[in-house]
Coordinates of N, CA and C and ligand atoms in Angstrom, one line a residue:
M1 N 102.7 95.2 96.0 CA 103.4 94.9 97.2 C 104.3 96.1 97.6
A2 N 104.3 96.5 98.8 CA 105.2 97.6 99.2 C 106.6 97.1 99.3
L3 N 107.6 97.9 99.0 CA 109.0 97.5 99.2 C 109.3 97.4 100.6
L4 N 108.8 98.3 101.4 CA 109.0 98.2 102.9 C 107.7 98.3 103.6
E5 N 107.4 97.4 104.5 CA 106.1 97.4 105.2 C 106.4 97.3 106.7
V6 N 106.1 98.3 107.4 CA 106.4 98.3 108.9 C 105.0 98.2 109.5
K7 N 104.9 97.2 110.4 CA 103.5 97.0 111.0 C 103.6 96.9 112.5
N8 N 103.0 97.9 113.1 CA 102.8 97.9 114.6 C 104.0 97.6 115.4
I9 N 105.1 98.4 115.0 CA 106.3 98.2 115.8 C 106.3 99.0 117.1
N10 N 106.9 98.4 118.1 CA 107.0 99.0 119.4 C 108.5 98.9 119.8
S11 N 109.2 100.1 120.0 CA 110.6 100.1 120.3 C 110.8 100.8 121.7
Y12 N 111.7 100.3 122.4 CA 112.0 100.9 123.8 C 113.4 101.2 124.0
Y13 N 113.7 102.2 124.8 CA 115.0 102.4 125.3 C 114.8 102.1 126.8
G14 N 115.2 101.0 127.3 CA 114.9 100.6 128.6 C 113.4 100.6 128.9
N15 N 113.0 101.5 129.8 CA 111.5 101.6 130.1 C 110.8 102.6 129.2
I16 N 111.6 103.4 128.4 CA 111.0 104.4 127.6 C 110.4 103.8 126.4
H17 N 109.1 104.0 126.2 CA 108.4 103.4 125.1 C 108.4 104.4 124.0
A18 N 109.5 104.3 123.1 CA 109.8 105.4 122.1 C 108.9 105.3 120.9
L19 N 108.6 104.0 120.4 CA 107.7 103.9 119.3 C 106.5 103.1 119.7
K20 N 105.3 103.7 119.4 CA 104.1 103.0 119.9 C 103.3 102.6 118.7
D21 N 103.3 101.3 118.4 CA 102.5 100.8 117.3 C 102.6 101.5 116.0
I22 N 103.9 101.8 115.6 CA 104.1 102.5 114.3 C 103.9 101.6 113.1
S23 N 103.1 102.1 112.2 CA 102.9 101.3 110.9 C 103.1 102.3 109.8
F24 N 103.8 101.9 108.8 CA 103.8 102.7 107.5 C 104.4 101.8 106.4
E25 N 104.2 102.3 105.2 CA 104.7 101.5 104.1 C 105.3 102.4 103.0
V26 N 106.2 101.8 102.3 CA 107.0 102.6 101.3 C 107.0 101.8 100.0
H27 N 106.5 102.4 98.9 CA 106.5 101.7 97.6 C 107.7 102.0 96.8
E28 N 108.0 101.1 95.9 CA 109.2 101.3 95.1 C 109.2 102.6 94.3
G29 N 110.3 103.3 94.4 CA 110.4 104.6 93.6 C 110.0 105.8 94.4
E30 N 109.3 105.6 95.5 CA 108.8 106.8 96.2 C 109.9 107.5 97.1
I31 N 109.6 108.7 97.4 CA 110.2 109.4 98.6 C 109.1 109.5 99.6
V32 N 109.3 108.9 100.8 CA 108.4 109.0 101.9 C 109.0 109.8 103.0
S33 N 108.4 110.8 103.5 CA 109.0 111.6 104.5 C 108.3 111.4 105.9
L34 N 109.1 111.2 106.9 CA 108.6 111.1 108.3 C 109.0 112.5 108.9
I35 N 107.9 113.2 109.3 CA 108.2 114.5 110.0 C 107.7 114.5 111.4
G36 N 108.1 115.4 112.2 CA 107.7 115.5 113.6 C 108.7 116.3 114.4
A37 N 108.3 116.7 115.6 CA 109.1 117.6 116.4 C 110.3 116.8 117.0
N38 N 111.1 117.5 117.7 CA 112.2 116.8 118.5 C 111.7 115.7 119.4
G39 N 112.3 114.6 119.3 CA 111.9 113.5 120.3 C 110.6 112.8 119.8
A40 N 110.1 113.0 118.7 CA 108.8 112.4 118.2 C 109.1 110.9 117.9
G41 N 110.3 110.5 117.6 CA 110.6 109.1 117.4 C 111.0 108.8 115.9
K42 N 111.4 109.9 115.2 CA 111.8 109.7 113.8 C 113.1 108.9 113.7
S43 N 114.1 109.3 114.5 CA 115.4 108.6 114.4 C 115.2 107.2 114.9
T44 N 114.4 107.0 115.9 CA 114.2 105.7 116.5 C 113.6 104.8 115.4
T45 N 112.7 105.3 114.6 CA 112.0 104.5 113.6 C 113.1 104.1 112.6
L46 N 114.0 105.0 112.1 CA 115.0 104.5 111.2 C 116.0 103.6 111.8
R47 N 116.3 103.8 113.1 CA 117.2 102.9 113.8 C 116.6 101.5 113.9
T48 N 115.3 101.4 114.0 CA 114.6 100.1 114.2 C 114.6 99.4 112.8
V49 N 114.2 100.2 111.8 CA 114.2 99.6 110.4 C 115.5 99.1 110.0
S50 N 116.6 99.9 110.3 CA 117.9 99.5 109.8 C 118.6 98.5 110.7
G51 N 117.9 98.0 111.8 CA 118.5 96.9 112.6 C 119.4 97.4 113.7
L52 N 119.6 98.7 113.9 CA 120.4 99.1 114.9 C 119.8 98.9 116.3
M53 N 118.5 98.8 116.3 CA 117.7 98.3 117.5 C 116.6 97.5 117.0
N54 N 116.1 96.6 117.9 CA 115.0 95.7 117.5 C 113.7 96.2 118.2
S55 N 112.6 96.1 117.4 CA 111.3 96.4 118.0 C 110.9 95.1 118.9
R56 N 110.1 95.4 119.9 CA 109.7 94.3 120.8 C 108.6 93.5 120.1
T57 N 107.7 94.2 119.5 CA 106.6 93.5 118.8 C 106.5 94.1 117.4
G58 N 105.6 93.5 116.6 CA 105.4 94.0 115.3 C 106.3 93.4 114.2
S59 N 106.2 93.9 113.0 CA 107.0 93.3 112.0 C 107.5 94.3 110.9
I60 N 108.7 94.0 110.4 CA 109.2 94.8 109.3 C 109.5 93.9 108.1
T61 N 108.9 94.2 107.0 CA 109.0 93.3 105.8 C 109.6 94.2 104.7
Y62 N 110.7 93.6 104.1 CA 111.4 94.3 103.0 C 111.4 93.4 101.9
N63 N 110.9 93.9 100.7 CA 110.9 93.0 99.5 C 110.4 91.6 99.8
G64 N 109.3 91.6 100.6 CA 108.7 90.3 100.9 C 109.4 89.5 102.0
E65 N 110.5 90.0 102.5 CA 111.2 89.2 103.5 C 111.1 89.8 104.9
D66 N 110.9 89.0 105.9 CA 110.8 89.5 107.2 C 112.2 89.9 107.8
I67 N 112.4 91.2 108.0 CA 113.7 91.6 108.5 C 113.6 92.1 109.9
S68 N 112.5 91.8 110.6 CA 112.3 92.3 111.9 C 113.5 92.0 112.9
R69 N 114.1 90.9 112.7 CA 115.2 90.5 113.6 C 116.6 90.6 112.9
A70 N 116.6 91.2 111.8 CA 117.9 91.3 111.1 C 118.8 92.3 111.8
S71 N 120.1 92.1 111.7 CA 121.0 93.1 112.4 C 121.5 94.1 111.4
A72 N 122.0 95.2 111.9 CA 122.4 96.3 111.0 C 123.4 95.9 109.9
D73 N 124.3 94.9 110.3 CA 125.3 94.5 109.3 C 124.8 93.6 108.2
E74 N 123.6 93.1 108.4 CA 123.1 92.2 107.3 C 122.4 93.0 106.3
L75 N 121.9 94.2 106.6 CA 121.0 94.9 105.8 C 121.6 95.5 104.5
P76 N 122.9 96.0 104.5 CA 123.5 96.5 103.3 C 123.4 95.4 102.2
N77 N 123.7 94.2 102.5 CA 123.7 93.1 101.5 C 122.3 92.9 101.0
K78 N 121.3 93.2 101.7 CA 119.9 93.1 101.2 C 119.5 94.3 100.4
G79 N 120.2 95.4 100.5 CA 119.9 96.5 99.7 C 119.3 97.7 100.4
I80 N 119.6 97.7 101.7 CA 119.1 98.8 102.6 C 120.3 99.6 103.1
A81 N 120.4 100.9 102.9 CA 121.5 101.7 103.4 C 121.0 102.8 104.2
L82 N 121.7 103.1 105.3 CA 121.3 104.2 106.2 C 122.3 105.3 106.2
V83 N 121.9 106.5 106.1 CA 122.8 107.7 106.3 C 122.4 108.3 107.6
P84 N 123.2 108.0 108.7 CA 122.7 108.5 110.0 C 122.8 110.0 110.2
E85 N 122.1 110.4 111.3 CA 122.1 111.8 111.6 C 123.5 112.2 111.9
G86 N 123.9 113.4 111.5 CA 125.3 113.8 111.7 C 126.3 113.3 110.7
R87 N 125.8 112.7 109.7 CA 126.6 112.3 108.5 C 127.6 111.2 108.7
G88 N 128.5 111.4 109.6 CA 129.5 110.4 109.9 C 130.5 110.1 108.8
V89 N 130.9 111.1 108.1 CA 131.9 110.8 107.1 C 133.3 110.8 107.9
F90 N 134.2 110.1 107.3 CA 135.5 110.1 108.0 C 136.3 111.3 107.6
A91 N 136.5 112.2 108.6 CA 137.0 113.5 108.3 C 138.4 113.5 107.8
S92 N 139.2 112.5 108.3 CA 140.6 112.5 108.0 C 140.9 111.7 106.8
L93 N 139.9 111.2 106.1 CA 140.1 110.4 104.9 C 139.6 111.3 103.7
T94 N 140.1 111.0 102.5 CA 139.7 111.8 101.4 C 138.3 111.4 100.9
V95 N 137.8 112.2 100.0 CA 136.5 111.9 99.4 C 136.5 110.5 98.8
S96 N 137.5 110.2 98.0 CA 137.5 108.9 97.3 C 137.7 107.8 98.3
E97 N 138.4 108.0 99.4 CA 138.6 106.9 100.4 C 137.2 106.7 101.1
N98 N 136.5 107.8 101.4 CA 135.2 107.6 102.0 C 134.3 106.8 101.1
L99 N 134.3 107.1 99.8 CA 133.4 106.4 98.9 C 133.8 104.9 98.9
E100 N 135.1 104.6 98.8 CA 135.6 103.2 98.8 C 135.0 102.5 100.0
L101 N 135.0 103.1 101.2 CA 134.6 102.5 102.4 C 133.1 102.1 102.3
G102 N 132.3 102.9 101.5 CA 130.9 102.7 101.4 C 130.7 101.4 100.6
A103 N 131.7 100.9 99.9 CA 131.5 99.7 99.2 C 132.1 98.5 99.9
Y104 N 132.2 98.7 101.3 CA 132.9 97.7 102.1 C 132.3 96.3 102.0
T105 N 131.1 96.2 101.6 CA 130.5 94.9 101.5 C 130.9 94.2 100.2
R106 N 131.6 94.9 99.4 CA 131.9 94.4 98.1 C 133.4 94.3 97.9
K107 N 133.9 93.6 97.0 CA 135.3 93.5 96.7 C 135.8 94.7 95.9
A108 N 137.0 95.2 96.2 CA 137.6 96.2 95.3 C 137.9 95.6 94.0
N109 N 137.2 96.0 93.0 CA 137.4 95.5 91.6 C 137.0 96.6 90.6
K110 N 137.0 96.1 89.4 CA 136.7 97.1 88.3 C 135.2 97.7 88.5
A111 N 134.3 96.8 88.9 CA 132.9 97.2 89.1 C 132.9 98.3 90.1
M112 N 133.7 98.2 91.2 CA 133.6 99.2 92.2 C 134.2 100.5 91.7
R113 N 135.3 100.4 90.9 CA 135.8 101.6 90.3 C 134.8 102.3 89.4
D114 N 134.1 101.5 88.6 CA 133.1 102.1 87.7 C 132.0 102.8 88.5
D115 N 131.7 102.2 89.7 CA 130.6 102.8 90.5 C 131.1 104.1 91.1
M116 N 132.4 104.2 91.4 CA 132.9 105.4 91.9 C 132.8 106.5 90.8
E117 N 133.2 106.1 89.6 CA 133.0 107.1 88.5 C 131.6 107.5 88.3
A118 N 130.7 106.5 88.4 CA 129.2 106.9 88.3 C 128.9 107.9 89.4
M119 N 129.4 107.7 90.6 CA 129.1 108.6 91.7 C 129.7 110.0 91.4
Y120 N 130.8 110.1 90.8 CA 131.4 111.4 90.4 C 130.6 112.1 89.3
E121 N 129.9 111.2 88.5 CA 129.1 111.8 87.5 C 127.8 112.3 88.1
L122 N 127.3 111.5 89.0 CA 126.0 111.9 89.7 C 126.3 113.2 90.6
F123 N 127.4 113.2 91.2 CA 127.7 114.4 92.1 C 129.1 115.0 91.7
P124 N 129.1 115.8 90.6 CA 130.3 116.3 90.1 C 131.2 117.0 91.1
R125 N 130.5 117.6 92.1 CA 131.3 118.3 93.2 C 132.2 117.3 93.9
L126 N 131.8 116.1 94.1 CA 132.7 115.1 94.7 C 133.8 114.8 93.8
G127 N 133.5 114.7 92.5 CA 134.5 114.4 91.5 C 135.7 115.4 91.4
E128 N 135.3 116.7 91.7 CA 136.3 117.8 91.6 C 137.1 117.7 92.9
R129 N 136.7 117.0 93.9 CA 137.4 117.0 95.2 C 137.8 115.6 95.7
K130 N 138.1 114.8 94.8 CA 138.4 113.4 95.1 C 139.5 113.3 96.2
K131 N 140.5 114.1 96.1 CA 141.6 114.0 97.1 C 141.5 114.9 98.3
Q132 N 140.4 115.7 98.3 CA 140.2 116.6 99.5 C 139.8 115.8 100.7
L133 N 140.3 116.2 101.9 CA 139.9 115.5 103.1 C 138.5 115.9 103.4
A134 N 137.7 114.8 103.8 CA 136.3 115.0 104.0 C 136.0 116.1 105.0
G135 N 136.8 116.1 106.1 CA 136.6 117.1 107.2 C 136.7 118.5 106.8
T136 N 137.4 118.8 105.6 CA 137.5 120.2 105.2 C 136.4 120.6 104.2
M137 N 135.5 119.7 103.9 CA 134.4 120.1 103.0 C 133.3 120.8 103.8
S138 N 132.5 121.5 103.0 CA 131.4 122.2 103.7 C 130.4 121.2 104.2
G139 N 129.5 121.6 105.1 CA 128.5 120.7 105.6 C 127.6 120.1 104.5
G140 N 127.2 120.9 103.5 CA 126.4 120.4 102.4 C 127.2 119.3 101.6
E141 N 128.5 119.6 101.4 CA 129.3 118.7 100.6 C 129.5 117.4 101.4
Q142 N 129.6 117.5 102.7 CA 129.8 116.3 103.5 C 128.5 115.4 103.5
Q143 N 127.4 116.1 103.5 CA 126.1 115.4 103.4 C 126.0 114.7 102.0
M144 N 126.4 115.4 101.0 CA 126.5 114.7 99.6 C 127.4 113.5 99.7
L145 N 128.5 113.7 100.3 CA 129.5 112.5 100.4 C 128.9 111.4 101.2
A146 N 128.2 111.7 102.3 CA 127.6 110.7 103.1 C 126.6 109.9 102.3
I147 N 125.8 110.6 101.5 CA 124.8 110.0 100.6 C 125.5 109.1 99.5
G148 N 126.5 109.7 98.9 CA 127.3 109.0 97.9 C 127.9 107.7 98.5
R149 N 128.4 107.8 99.7 CA 129.0 106.6 100.3 C 128.0 105.6 100.5
A150 N 126.8 106.0 101.0 CA 125.7 105.0 101.2 C 125.3 104.3 99.9
L151 N 125.4 105.1 98.8 CA 125.0 104.6 97.5 C 126.0 103.6 96.9
M152 N 127.2 103.6 97.4 CA 128.2 102.7 97.0 C 127.9 101.2 97.4
S153 N 127.0 101.0 98.3 CA 126.6 99.7 98.6 C 125.4 99.2 97.7
K154 N 125.1 100.1 96.7 CA 124.1 99.8 95.7 C 122.7 99.4 96.3
P155 N 122.2 100.3 97.2 CA 121.0 100.0 97.8 C 119.8 100.2 96.9
K156 N 118.7 99.5 97.3 CA 117.4 99.8 96.6 C 116.6 100.8 97.5
L157 N 116.9 100.7 98.8 CA 116.2 101.6 99.7 C 117.2 102.4 100.5
L158 N 117.1 103.7 100.5 CA 118.0 104.6 101.2 C 117.2 105.2 102.4
L159 N 117.8 105.1 103.6 CA 117.2 105.7 104.8 C 118.0 106.9 105.2
L160 N 117.4 108.1 105.2 CA 118.1 109.3 105.4 C 117.7 110.0 106.7
D161 N 118.6 110.2 107.7 CA 118.2 110.8 108.9 C 118.6 112.2 109.0
E162 N 117.7 113.1 108.9 CA 117.9 114.6 109.0 C 119.1 115.1 108.2
P163 N 119.0 114.9 106.9 CA 120.1 115.3 106.0 C 120.4 116.8 106.0
S164 N 119.3 117.6 106.3 CA 119.5 119.1 106.3 C 120.0 119.6 107.6
M165 N 120.1 118.8 108.6 CA 120.4 119.3 110.0 C 121.7 120.1 110.0
G166 N 121.7 121.2 110.6 CA 122.9 122.0 110.9 C 123.5 122.7 109.6
L167 N 122.7 122.6 108.5 CA 123.3 123.2 107.3 C 122.7 124.7 107.2
A168 N 123.6 125.5 106.6 CA 123.1 126.9 106.3 C 122.0 126.8 105.3
P169 N 121.0 127.7 105.4 CA 119.9 127.6 104.5 C 120.3 127.5 103.0
V170 N 121.3 128.2 102.7 CA 121.7 128.2 101.2 C 122.2 126.8 100.8
L171 N 122.6 125.9 101.7 CA 123.1 124.6 101.4 C 121.9 123.6 101.4
V172 N 120.8 123.9 102.1 CA 119.7 123.0 102.3 C 119.1 122.6 100.9
D173 N 118.9 123.6 100.0 CA 118.4 123.3 98.7 C 119.2 122.2 98.0
G174 N 120.5 122.4 98.1 CA 121.4 121.4 97.4 C 121.2 120.0 97.9
V175 N 121.0 119.9 99.2 CA 120.8 118.5 99.8 C 119.5 117.9 99.2
F176 N 118.5 118.7 99.2 CA 117.2 118.2 98.7 C 117.3 117.9 97.2
E177 N 118.0 118.7 96.5 CA 118.2 118.3 95.1 C 119.0 117.0 94.9
T178 N 120.0 116.8 95.8 CA 120.7 115.5 95.8 C 119.7 114.4 96.0
I179 N 118.8 114.5 96.9 CA 117.9 113.4 97.2 C 117.0 113.1 96.0
Q180 N 116.6 114.2 95.3 CA 115.8 114.0 94.1 C 116.6 113.3 93.0
R181 N 117.8 113.6 93.0 CA 118.7 113.0 92.0 C 118.8 111.5 92.3
V182 N 118.9 111.2 93.6 CA 119.0 109.8 94.0 C 117.7 109.0 93.6
Q183 N 116.5 109.7 93.8 CA 115.3 109.1 93.4 C 115.2 108.8 91.9
K184 N 115.8 109.7 91.1 CA 115.8 109.6 89.7 C 116.6 108.4 89.2
E185 N 117.6 108.0 90.1 CA 118.4 106.8 89.8 C 117.6 105.5 90.1
G186 N 116.4 105.7 90.6 CA 115.6 104.5 90.8 C 115.6 104.0 92.2
I187 N 116.2 104.8 93.1 CA 116.3 104.4 94.5 C 115.2 104.9 95.3
T188 N 114.6 104.1 96.2 CA 113.5 104.4 97.0 C 114.1 105.1 98.3
V189 N 113.4 106.1 98.8 CA 114.0 106.9 99.9 C 113.0 107.1 101.0
V190 N 113.5 106.8 102.2 CA 112.7 107.2 103.4 C 113.5 108.4 104.0
L191 N 112.8 109.5 104.2 CA 113.5 110.7 104.6 C 112.9 111.2 105.9
V192 N 113.8 111.2 106.9 CA 113.4 111.8 108.2 C 113.9 113.2 108.3
E193 N 113.0 114.1 108.6 CA 113.3 115.6 108.5 C 112.6 116.4 109.6
Q194 N 113.3 117.3 110.1 CA 112.6 118.4 110.9 C 112.2 119.5 110.0
N195 N 112.9 119.6 108.8 CA 112.5 120.6 107.8 C 111.3 120.1 107.0
A196 N 110.2 120.2 107.6 CA 109.0 119.6 107.0 C 108.6 120.2 105.7
H197 N 108.9 121.5 105.6 CA 108.6 122.2 104.4 C 109.2 121.6 103.2
M198 N 110.6 121.4 103.3 CA 111.3 120.9 102.2 C 111.0 119.4 102.0
A199 N 110.9 118.7 103.1 CA 110.6 117.2 103.1 C 109.3 116.9 102.3
L200 N 108.3 117.8 102.6 CA 107.0 117.5 101.9 C 107.0 118.1 100.5
Q201 N 108.0 118.9 100.1 CA 108.1 119.4 98.7 C 108.5 118.3 97.8
I202 N 109.4 117.4 98.3 CA 110.0 116.4 97.4 C 109.4 115.0 97.5
A203 N 108.6 114.8 98.6 CA 108.1 113.5 98.9 C 106.8 113.2 98.1
E204 N 106.5 112.0 97.9 CA 105.2 111.6 97.4 C 104.2 111.5 98.5
R205 N 104.6 110.9 99.6 CA 103.7 110.7 100.8 C 104.5 111.1 102.1
G206 N 103.7 111.3 103.1 CA 104.4 111.6 104.4 C 103.6 111.1 105.6
Y207 N 104.3 110.9 106.7 CA 103.7 110.5 108.0 C 104.2 111.5 109.0
V208 N 103.2 111.9 109.9 CA 103.6 112.8 111.0 C 103.7 112.0 112.3
L209 N 104.8 112.1 112.9 CA 105.0 111.4 114.2 C 104.9 112.4 115.3
Q210 N 104.2 111.9 116.4 CA 104.1 112.8 117.6 C 104.2 111.8 118.8
S211 N 105.1 112.1 119.7 CA 105.3 111.3 120.9 C 105.3 109.8 120.6
G212 N 106.0 109.4 119.6 CA 106.2 108.0 119.3 C 105.0 107.4 118.5
E213 N 104.1 108.2 118.1 CA 102.9 107.6 117.4 C 102.8 108.3 116.0
I214 N 102.3 107.6 115.1 CA 101.9 108.2 113.8 C 100.5 108.8 113.9
V215 N 100.4 110.1 113.8 CA 99.2 110.8 114.0 C 98.5 111.2 112.7
I216 N 99.3 111.3 111.6 CA 98.7 111.6 110.3 C 99.4 110.9 109.2
A217 N 98.7 110.3 108.3 CA 99.4 109.6 107.1 C 98.6 110.1 105.9
D218 N 99.4 110.7 104.9 CA 98.6 111.2 103.8 C 99.6 111.5 102.6
S219 N 99.1 111.9 101.5 CA 100.0 112.3 100.4 C 100.7 113.6 100.8
A220 N 101.9 113.8 100.3 CA 102.6 115.0 100.7 C 101.8 116.3 100.4
E221 N 101.1 116.2 99.3 CA 100.3 117.4 98.9 C 99.2 117.7 99.9
N222 N 98.5 116.6 100.3 CA 97.5 116.9 101.3 C 98.1 117.4 102.6
L223 N 99.2 116.8 103.0 CA 99.9 117.3 104.2 C 100.3 118.7 104.1
R224 N 100.8 119.1 102.9 CA 101.2 120.5 102.8 C 100.0 121.5 102.9
N225 N 98.8 121.0 102.6 CA 97.6 121.8 102.6 C 96.8 121.6 103.9
D226 N 97.2 120.8 104.8 CA 96.5 120.5 106.0 C 96.7 121.6 107.0
P227 N 95.7 122.3 107.4 CA 95.9 123.4 108.4 C 96.6 123.0 109.6
A228 N 96.3 121.9 110.2 CA 97.0 121.5 111.4 C 98.5 121.2 111.2
V229 N 98.8 120.6 110.0 CA 100.2 120.4 109.7 C 100.9 121.8 109.4
Q230 N 100.2 122.6 108.7 CA 100.8 123.9 108.4 C 101.1 124.7 109.7
R231 N 100.2 124.7 110.6 CA 100.3 125.4 111.9 C 101.5 124.8 112.7
T232 N 101.5 123.5 112.8 CA 102.5 122.9 113.8 C 103.8 122.7 113.2
Y233 N 103.9 122.4 111.9 CA 105.2 121.9 111.3 C 105.7 122.8 110.2
L234 N 104.8 123.6 109.6 CA 105.3 124.4 108.5 C 105.4 125.9 108.8
G235 N 104.9 126.3 110.0 CA 105.1 127.6 110.4 C 104.2 128.6 109.6
I236 N 103.1 128.1 109.1 CA 102.3 129.0 108.2 C 101.1 129.5 109.1
Ligands
ATP301 P1 115.1 114.5 116.9 O1 114.6 115.2 115.7 O2 115.4 115.4 118.1 O3 116.3 113.6 116.5 P2 113.4 112.2 116.8 O4 112.0 112.4 116.4 O5 114.4 111.6 115.9 O6 114.0 113.6 117.4 P3 114.1 110.1 118.6 O7 115.6 110.4 118.6 O8 113.7 108.9 117.8 O9 113.3 111.4 118.2 O10 113.7 110.0 120.1 C1 112.4 109.4 120.5 C2 112.3 109.3 122.0 O11 113.3 108.3 122.5 C3 112.7 110.6 122.8 O12 111.9 110.7 123.9 C4 114.1 110.4 123.2 O13 114.4 111.1 124.4 C5 114.2 108.9 123.4 N1 115.5 108.4 123.2 C6 116.2 108.5 122.0 N2 117.4 107.9 122.1 C7 117.5 107.4 123.4 C8 118.5 106.7 124.1 N3 119.7 106.3 123.5 N4 118.2 106.4 125.4 C9 117.1 106.8 126.0 N5 116.1 107.4 125.3 C10 116.3 107.7 124.0

């Protein structure tokens, strides 16, 4: 059974038909990448899965449960966390305060403090900067913090929207390493990326979106070797 199964969803912004019969599945432990050009519908897919918007038709099943109509605030408790595009860390709060906020669904207690320590072990850079204001960290560090904050809700499934966006090339590798480290912790990842090259390097499988539709679904390896994908998305 897939951990996440999305079947024939159709999402709209008013009259704009942004997702057209999108179907995909994600198995436990996988990194699955959704790639595509600007406006293809990648973010809308994550917004729909995470309950920020509802699809008009189709179904979304997570861990055997129908979450098609669940709202965004219910999903962290079910084990789904979203890191939105643009990171959204609280610039005027410190690293440790941002992490605490990520555990907002849970009580502040010893378990939470232990989890913060675990986060600092996973991401030593955050541990060195506990008291630094998030807004003064580099883009790559802020992305790491945004991911760390999402992990504080103890998700089984992490949805990442364009984590490499706006980062200097030298920082991009670090972000993708972070994502692989998250996978090693046993967390399943759906990764939306314009950087198809990196996204297909670390993923098991991928889907290509175009104008709101999934046009190719395959293993990441086959996608990397697909001439059409290479031409359009990998610049080869
Ligand atoms: P990008 O990489 O540029 O973020 P994307 O693949 O994530 O692109 P979406 O943001 O999902 O694409 O957009 C899909 C379509 O929906 C686009 O045509 C976009 O213009 C439209 N759209 C997105 N957000 C809204 C909105 N709030 N109101 C109206 N239309 C929207």
